Structures are given as C-alpha cells and as structure tokens.
PDB file of C-alpha atoms in Angstrom:
ATOM      1  CA  UNK A  22       0.000   0.000   0.000  1.00 43.00           C
ATOM      2  CA  UNK A  23       2.739   2.466   0.929  1.00 52.00           C
ATOM      3  CA  UNK A  24       4.698   1.586  -2.193  1.00 49.00           C
ATOM      4  CA  UNK A  25       1.588   2.250  -4.287  1.00 61.00           C
ATOM      5  CA  UNK A  26       1.606   5.741  -2.781  1.00 52.00           C
ATOM      6  CA  UNK A  27       5.258   6.136  -3.834  1.00 63.00           C
ATOM      7  CA  UNK A  28       6.818   5.750  -0.398  1.00 70.00           C
ATOM      8  CA  UNK A  29      10.600   5.949  -0.343  1.00 84.00           C
ATOM      9  CA  UNK A  30      12.177   2.674   0.910  1.00 84.00           C
ATOM     10  CA  UNK A  31      15.475   4.460   1.525  1.00 88.00           C
ATOM     11  CA  UNK A  32      14.054   6.568   4.372  1.00 91.00           C
ATOM     12  CA  UNK A  33      15.767   5.849   7.693  1.00 93.00           C
ATOM     13  CA  UNK A  34      14.422   5.415  11.204  1.00 95.00           C
ATOM     14  CA  UNK A  35      16.135   6.735  14.336  1.00 96.00           C
ATOM     15  CA  UNK A  36      18.572   3.770  14.297  1.00 96.00           C
ATOM     16  CA  UNK A  37      19.593   4.456  10.712  1.00 96.00           C
ATOM     17  CA  UNK A  38      17.630   1.481   9.389  1.00 97.00           C
ATOM     18  CA  UNK A  39      15.696   1.509   6.144  1.00 96.00           C
ATOM     19  CA  UNK A  40      12.666  -0.674   5.557  1.00 96.00           C
ATOM     20  CA  UNK A  41      14.812  -3.364   3.897  1.00 97.00           C
ATOM     21  CA  UNK A  42      16.820  -3.657   7.131  1.00 97.00           C
ATOM     22  CA  UNK A  43      13.548  -4.293   8.976  1.00 97.00           C
ATOM     23  CA  UNK A  44      12.264  -6.802   6.414  1.00 97.00           C
ATOM     24  CA  UNK A  45      15.549  -8.718   6.636  1.00 98.00           C
ATOM     25  CA  UNK A  46      15.690  -8.532  10.440  1.00 97.00           C
ATOM     26  CA  UNK A  47      12.127  -9.825  10.759  1.00 97.00           C
ATOM     27  CA  UNK A  48      12.682 -12.491   8.065  1.00 97.00           C
ATOM     28  CA  UNK A  49      10.006 -11.291   5.636  1.00 97.00           C
ATOM     29  CA  UNK A  50      11.202 -12.495   2.250  1.00 98.00           C
ATOM     30  CA  UNK A  51       8.120 -11.416   0.229  1.00 97.00           C
ATOM     31  CA  UNK A  52       8.458  -7.868   1.578  1.00 95.00           C
ATOM     32  CA  UNK A  53      12.231  -7.748   1.021  1.00 97.00           C
ATOM     33  CA  UNK A  54      11.781  -9.042  -2.528  1.00 97.00           C
ATOM     34  CA  UNK A  55       9.084  -6.463  -3.293  1.00 95.00           C
ATOM     35  CA  UNK A  56      11.177  -3.606  -1.874  1.00 95.00           C
ATOM     36  CA  UNK A  57      14.069  -4.611  -4.103  1.00 97.00           C
ATOM     37  CA  UNK A  58      11.822  -4.897  -7.168  1.00 96.00           C
ATOM     38  CA  UNK A  59      10.148  -1.570  -6.395  1.00 94.00           C
ATOM     39  CA  UNK A  60      13.474   0.231  -6.052  1.00 95.00           C
ATOM     40  CA  UNK A  61      14.686  -1.143  -9.377  1.00 96.00           C
ATOM     41  CA  UNK A  62      11.357  -0.289 -11.066  1.00 94.00           C
ATOM     42  CA  UNK A  63      11.098   3.270  -9.733  1.00 93.00           C
ATOM     43  CA  UNK A  64      14.778   4.183  -9.597  1.00 94.00           C
ATOM     44  CA  UNK A  65      17.499   1.889 -10.916  1.00 96.00           C
ATOM     45  CA  UNK A  66      19.768  -1.051 -10.079  1.00 97.00           C
ATOM     46  CA  UNK A  67      22.401   1.246  -8.541  1.00 97.00           C
ATOM     47  CA  UNK A  68      19.834   2.687  -6.112  1.00 96.00           C
ATOM     48  CA  UNK A  69      18.810  -0.852  -5.219  1.00 97.00           C
ATOM     49  CA  UNK A  70      22.415  -1.805  -4.448  1.00 98.00           C
ATOM     50  CA  UNK A  71      22.726   1.304  -2.283  1.00 98.00           C
ATOM     51  CA  UNK A  72      19.539   0.314  -0.421  1.00 97.00           C
ATOM     52  CA  UNK A  73      20.827  -3.227   0.155  1.00 98.00           C
ATOM     53  CA  UNK A  74      24.219  -2.034   1.432  1.00 98.00           C
ATOM     54  CA  UNK A  75      23.096   1.035   3.397  1.00 98.00           C
ATOM     55  CA  UNK A  76      24.674   0.810   6.857  1.00 98.00           C
ATOM     56  CA  UNK A  77      22.699   1.621   9.977  1.00 98.00           C
ATOM     57  CA  UNK A  78      24.262   3.619  12.830  1.00 98.00           C
ATOM     58  CA  UNK A  79      26.323   0.571  13.825  1.00 98.00           C
ATOM     59  CA  UNK A  80      27.492  -0.115  10.284  1.00 98.00           C
ATOM     60  CA  UNK A  81      25.155  -3.084   9.767  1.00 98.00           C
ATOM     61  CA  UNK A  82      23.588  -3.557   6.347  1.00 98.00           C
ATOM     62  CA  UNK A  83      20.529  -5.629   5.504  1.00 98.00           C
ATOM     63  CA  UNK A  84      23.021  -8.375   4.575  1.00 98.00           C
ATOM     64  CA  UNK A  85      24.248  -8.393   8.200  1.00 98.00           C
ATOM     65  CA  UNK A  86      20.645  -8.658   9.383  1.00 98.00           C
ATOM     66  CA  UNK A  87      19.899 -11.565   7.033  1.00 98.00           C
ATOM     67  CA  UNK A  88      23.065 -13.317   8.212  1.00 98.00           C
ATOM     68  CA  UNK A  89      21.907 -12.963  11.804  1.00 97.00           C
ATOM     69  CA  UNK A  90      18.568 -14.762  11.320  1.00 97.00           C
ATOM     70  CA  UNK A  91      17.880 -17.951  13.238  1.00 94.00           C
ATOM     71  CA  UNK A  92      15.409 -20.774  12.676  1.00 91.00           C
ATOM     72  CA  UNK A  93      12.914 -19.182  15.063  1.00 92.00           C
ATOM     73  CA  UNK A  94      12.788 -16.034  12.882  1.00 92.00           C
ATOM     74  CA  UNK A  95      11.829 -17.889   9.711  1.00 94.00           C
ATOM     75  CA  UNK A  96       8.248 -18.085   8.467  1.00 95.00           C
ATOM     76  CA  UNK A  97       9.083 -21.059   6.253  1.00 95.00           C
ATOM     77  CA  UNK A  98      12.065 -23.343   5.733  1.00 94.00           C
ATOM     78  CA  UNK A  99      14.967 -21.641   3.953  1.00 95.00           C
ATOM     79  CA  UNK A 100      13.428 -18.156   4.111  1.00 97.00           C
ATOM     80  CA  UNK A 101      16.769 -16.900   5.427  1.00 97.00           C
ATOM     81  CA  UNK A 102      18.490 -18.395   2.388  1.00 97.00           C
ATOM     82  CA  UNK A 103      15.969 -16.756   0.049  1.00 98.00           C
ATOM     83  CA  UNK A 104      16.514 -13.360   1.667  1.00 98.00           C
ATOM     84  CA  UNK A 105      20.303 -13.680   1.494  1.00 98.00           C
ATOM     85  CA  UNK A 106      20.198 -14.811  -2.148  1.00 98.00           C
ATOM     86  CA  UNK A 107      18.018 -11.858  -3.113  1.00 98.00           C
ATOM     87  CA  UNK A 108      20.311  -9.405  -1.334  1.00 98.00           C
ATOM     88  CA  UNK A 109      23.431 -10.891  -2.938  1.00 98.00           C
ATOM     89  CA  UNK A 110      21.851 -10.940  -6.396  1.00 98.00           C
ATOM     90  CA  UNK A 111      21.161  -7.234  -5.981  1.00 98.00           C
ATOM     91  CA  UNK A 112      24.633  -6.133  -4.991  1.00 98.00           C
ATOM     92  CA  UNK A 113      24.808  -7.193  -1.340  1.00 98.00           C
ATOM     93  CA  UNK A 114      28.369  -6.752  -0.109  1.00 97.00           C
ATOM     94  CA  UNK A 115      29.576  -9.454   2.296  1.00 97.00           C
ATOM     95  CA  UNK A 116      32.766  -7.517   3.024  1.00 96.00           C
ATOM     96  CA  UNK A 117      31.032  -4.560   4.719  1.00 97.00           C
ATOM     97  CA  UNK A 118      32.182  -4.203   8.319  1.00 96.00           C
ATOM     98  CA  UNK A 119      30.423  -2.953  11.418  1.00 97.00           C
ATOM     99  CA  UNK A 120      31.818   0.166  13.041  1.00 96.00           C
ATOM    100  CA  UNK A 121      32.796  -1.112  16.472  1.00 95.00           C
ATOM    101  CA  UNK A 122      34.078  -4.643  15.838  1.00 95.00           C
ATOM    102  CA  UNK A 123      34.617  -4.716  12.058  1.00 95.00           C
ATOM    103  CA  UNK A 124      32.295  -7.709  11.765  1.00 96.00           C
ATOM    104  CA  UNK A 125      31.122  -8.841   8.345  1.00 97.00           C
ATOM    105  CA  UNK A 126      27.968 -10.774   7.498  1.00 97.00           C
ATOM    106  CA  UNK A 127      30.059 -13.967   7.645  1.00 96.00           C
ATOM    107  CA  UNK A 128      30.844 -13.200  11.293  1.00 96.00           C
ATOM    108  CA  UNK A 129      27.109 -12.716  11.905  1.00 97.00           C
ATOM    109  CA  UNK A 130      26.395 -16.118  10.307  1.00 97.00           C
ATOM    110  CA  UNK A 131      28.930 -17.667  12.662  1.00 94.00           C
ATOM    111  CA  UNK A 132      27.513 -15.948  15.751  1.00 95.00           C
ATOM    112  CA  UNK A 133      23.897 -16.844  14.952  1.00 96.00           C
ATOM    113  CA  UNK A 134      24.652 -20.308  13.596  1.00 96.00           C
ATOM    114  CA  UNK A 135      22.964 -19.449  10.309  1.00 97.00           C
ATOM    115  CA  UNK A 136      24.484 -22.095   8.043  1.00 96.00           C
ATOM    116  CA  UNK A 137      21.833 -21.459   5.357  1.00 96.00           C
ATOM    117  CA  UNK A 138      22.951 -17.861   4.881  1.00 97.00           C
ATOM    118  CA  UNK A 139      26.623 -18.841   5.087  1.00 96.00           C
ATOM    119  CA  UNK A 140      26.158 -21.520   2.417  1.00 96.00           C
ATOM    120  CA  UNK A 141      24.394 -18.980   0.220  1.00 97.00           C
ATOM    121  CA  UNK A 142      27.271 -16.514   0.612  1.00 97.00           C
ATOM    122  CA  UNK A 143      29.906 -19.147  -0.138  1.00 96.00           C
ATOM    123  CA  UNK A 144      28.059 -20.505  -3.168  1.00 96.00           C
ATOM    124  CA  UNK A 145      27.425 -16.993  -4.532  1.00 96.00           C
ATOM    125  CA  UNK A 146      31.017 -15.761  -4.358  1.00 93.00           C
ATOM    126  CA  UNK A 147      33.916 -16.803  -6.574  1.00 90.00           C
ATOM    127  CA  UNK A 148      36.139 -19.271  -4.658  1.00 87.00           C
ATOM    128  CA  UNK A 149      38.885 -16.760  -3.811  1.00 89.00           C
ATOM    129  CA  UNK A 150      36.375 -14.186  -2.538  1.00 86.00           C
ATOM    130  CA  UNK A 151      34.609 -16.861  -0.484  1.00 88.00           C
ATOM    131  CA  UNK A 152      37.930 -17.787   1.099  1.00 88.00           C
ATOM    132  CA  UNK A 153      38.708 -14.138   1.847  1.00 87.00           C
ATOM    133  CA  UNK A 154      35.252 -13.563   3.335  1.00 89.00           C
ATOM    134  CA  UNK A 155      35.532 -16.604   5.592  1.00 87.00           C
ATOM    135  CA  UNK A 156      39.044 -15.787   6.776  1.00 85.00           C
ATOM    136  CA  UNK A 157      38.463 -12.094   7.604  1.00 81.00           C
ATOM    137  CA  UNK A 158      39.226 -11.321  11.233  1.00 82.00           C
ATOM    138  CA  UNK A 159      37.022  -9.089  13.355  1.00 79.00           C
ATOM    139  CA  UNK A 160      38.370  -6.766  16.025  1.00 75.00           C
ATOM    140  CA  UNK A 161      38.595  -8.112  19.535  1.00 63.00           C
ATOM    141  CA  UNK A 162      37.250  -5.701  22.107  1.00 57.00           C
ATOM    142  CA  UNK A 163      38.784  -5.702  25.573  1.00 48.00           C
ATOM    143  CA  UNK A 164      36.746  -4.159  28.321  1.00 48.00           C
TER     144      UNK A 164
END
C-alpha cells in the first residue's frame, strides 16, 4: 500500500535502518523481494544496491541482518536463504564491516549459527572471494 503511494524505501528510522533492514531482520522475504523490485522499477539497479548495502548507525547492512537470522525467525524453511540470495543478487556486499568490531555478514552467520545464509554466501562468491570472506578477522574488544 505504501509503495503504491510512492513511499521511499530508503528513508531511515532513528537507528539508521531503512525498511529493507527491517524486512531482513524480521525475516520477511516477500516484503524484502518487493522492496528490491520496487526500487529497481522506480529508480534503478544502482539505487537498489545502495539500499541493500546502506549501513545503519552501527554499520550493519541488511546483509548483516539476514546473516543474523535464526530458525525461530523464519516463516518457512529456507526463508533466510531466500533473503540472502536476493540481497546478494542485488549487490549485497559481504565484506562490509560494522563500526565497532569490524564484523562482516560472515561473522554474523557464525555468531547466529545461520548455516543457510553462510552456504548462500559461499556458493554466490567466486572461490577466492569466499575464502577471503571466511578468513576475515574481526576486532577483539577488551573491556
């Protein structure tokens, strides 16, 4: 309904999240897919890639959020995989790092145990890039 009224999916909330962040975080593949399609239809592919990779205030993109999904978040089996595939197919960058700990979506897959998303990332990337993504080290914070 909002998209029919030409709402702008790139608008940010107080946490710096756009609506694609929220769709990914809440594991709503049909909504994420429609937002991506709408952005391509009304703007262009570059704007869609920017939407997918837009960092929130912590440096997390929608790809980070999709990597962080667990089985309890899913509405159907492999929804997390579908979301990750759609984000990657539309320019999702698995090398983007969070601000504080320099964590990538691969780190988020490891923390959440999301093997579906990790498998999607590995199968999407060329072998050398997959190796680089999996071997990237995050910062260790000492408190």
